[in-house]
C-alpha positions as a printed Julia matrix, in Angstrom:
153×3 Matrix{Float64}:
  19.4     4.65    5.05
  15.69    4.29    5.78
  12.55    3.66    3.75
  10.73    6.98    3.59
   7.77    6.16    1.32
   6.75    3.72   -1.37
   4.53    5.36   -4.01
   2.26    3.36   -6.32
   0.62    4.57   -9.54
  -3.11    3.8    -9.34
  -6.04    3.95  -11.73
  -8.62    4.68   -9.01
  -7.71    6.9    -6.06
 -11.07    6.41   -4.35
 -10.55    2.63   -4.25
  -7.0     3.08   -2.98
  -8.23    5.27   -0.12
 -11.13    2.91    0.65
  -8.59    0.13    1.27
  -5.56    1.84    2.77
  -7.22    4.67    4.74
 -10.7     3.37    5.54
  -9.94   -0.31    6.24
  -6.24   -0.52    7.09
  -6.24    2.72    9.1
  -3.46    4.71    7.43
  -3.88    8.48    7.9
  -3.78   10.94    5.0
  -0.84   13.27    5.67
  -0.7    15.02    2.31
  -3.09   15.58   -0.56
  -1.86   17.36   -3.64
  -2.36   17.69   -7.31
  -0.11   19.37   -9.74
   1.43   19.33  -13.16
   4.38   16.99  -13.18
   6.89   19.37  -14.72
   9.88   17.64  -13.18
  11.42   15.43  -15.88
  12.74   13.08  -13.2
   9.21   12.37  -11.9
   7.68   11.87  -15.31
  10.52    9.49  -16.23
  10.23    7.6   -12.93
   6.51    6.96  -13.34
   6.46    6.72  -17.15
   4.12    9.7   -17.54
   3.9    12.42  -20.17
   5.78   15.68  -19.5
   3.33   18.24  -18.12
   0.73   15.6   -17.23
  -1.33   16.43  -14.16
  -1.57   13.97  -11.29
  -3.13   13.65   -7.86
  -0.92   12.5    -4.96
  -2.02   11.15   -1.6
   0.57   10.31    1.07
  -0.64    8.11    3.91
   1.24    7.6     7.15
   1.36    4.67    9.5
   1.33    5.84   13.09
   3.31    8.99   13.73
   6.44    8.2    11.76
   8.05    9.98    8.84
   9.33    6.57    7.7
   7.65    3.53    6.19
   4.74    5.39    4.61
   2.79    4.8     1.39
   1.82    7.1    -1.45
  -0.62    6.82   -4.34
  -0.22    8.77   -7.58
  -3.23    9.03   -9.93
  -2.26   10.49  -13.33
  -4.9    12.3   -15.38
  -4.12   10.01  -18.32
  -5.04    6.37  -18.65
  -3.27    3.86  -16.43
  -2.66    0.31  -17.62
  -4.76   -2.26  -15.75
  -3.04   -4.3   -13.05
  -1.36   -7.42  -14.39
  -3.09  -10.71  -13.81
  -1.28  -13.81  -12.72
   2.5   -13.7   -12.6
   3.88  -10.27  -11.76
   6.68   -8.5   -13.58
  10.21   -8.24  -12.27
  10.43   -5.46   -9.72
   6.76   -5.63   -8.74
   6.52   -5.0    -4.98
   4.45   -6.58   -2.25
   3.76   -4.61    0.92
   3.85   -6.44    4.27
   1.71   -4.87    6.99
   1.38   -5.67   10.68
  -2.12   -5.58   12.18
  -3.84   -6.31   15.47
  -7.27   -6.6    13.76
  -6.85   -9.33   11.13
 -10.27  -10.98   11.63
 -12.12   -7.66   11.27
 -10.02   -6.38    8.38
 -10.23   -9.42    6.08
 -13.99   -9.16    5.31
 -13.78   -5.35    5.18
 -10.95   -5.56    2.62
 -12.92   -8.01    0.48
 -15.94   -5.67    0.69
 -13.68   -2.79   -0.43
 -12.8    -4.72   -3.59
  -9.62   -6.56   -2.59
  -9.0   -10.1    -3.82
  -8.12  -12.51   -1.03
  -5.37  -14.77   -2.39
  -4.85  -16.9     0.71
  -5.62  -17.0     4.42
  -6.12  -15.98    6.99
  -4.2   -19.03    8.03
  -1.63  -20.0    10.57
   1.97  -19.69    9.48
   4.73  -22.07   10.5
   4.76  -23.2    14.15
   5.43  -20.19   16.33
   4.47  -17.77   13.53
   1.42  -15.55   13.4
  -1.57  -15.73   11.06
  -1.39  -14.04    7.69
  -3.77  -13.03    4.88
  -2.59  -12.34    1.32
  -4.34   -9.79   -0.96
  -4.35   -7.82   -4.21
  -6.12   -4.47   -3.93
  -8.38   -3.04   -6.7
  -5.39   -1.17   -8.2
  -3.19   -4.28   -8.31
  -1.11   -3.52   -5.2
  -0.17   -6.83   -3.57
   0.0    -6.92    0.21
   0.11   -9.27    3.17
  -1.47   -8.65    6.57
   0.43  -10.28    9.41
  -1.37  -10.57   12.74
   0.46   -9.32   15.82
  -0.66   -8.83   19.39
   1.19   -5.49   19.37
   2.77   -3.4    16.64
   6.49   -3.03   17.25
   8.22    0.06   15.97
  11.67   -1.5    16.1
  12.78   -4.68   14.42
  12.62   -7.66   16.81
  15.88   -9.14   18.1
  18.03   -6.19   16.99
């Protein structure tokens, strides 16, 4: 089993791309828009049968695994929750070698800086905690290199 892609419903695709593509450096691998006529998809995302939506899939590096997608329905999307998140709400953890440059660029792109960048526990790397303009919560963890395998495995 492997994580292929996490897809988030967003209210503003341009803001999603400004953060995840333009600042964090993910590459757009797929752009599509179609009528969601698959009952499984409409049920999964809580959309209306036959509703049109735009999909962007962004890749990290050159892997078919661990990627992120954004789905923008044509209909209204509820605003991101404030404060405490609902059960099942995800947070994305991202490794970066450019934390100091990315933090101000993310804030300029509309992200809310929750905490950091700050040092973690002794021997740990610095981290910065964010909510993007669409409500996606994520953490940047500074690394000197980006490993593609899990350490100590």
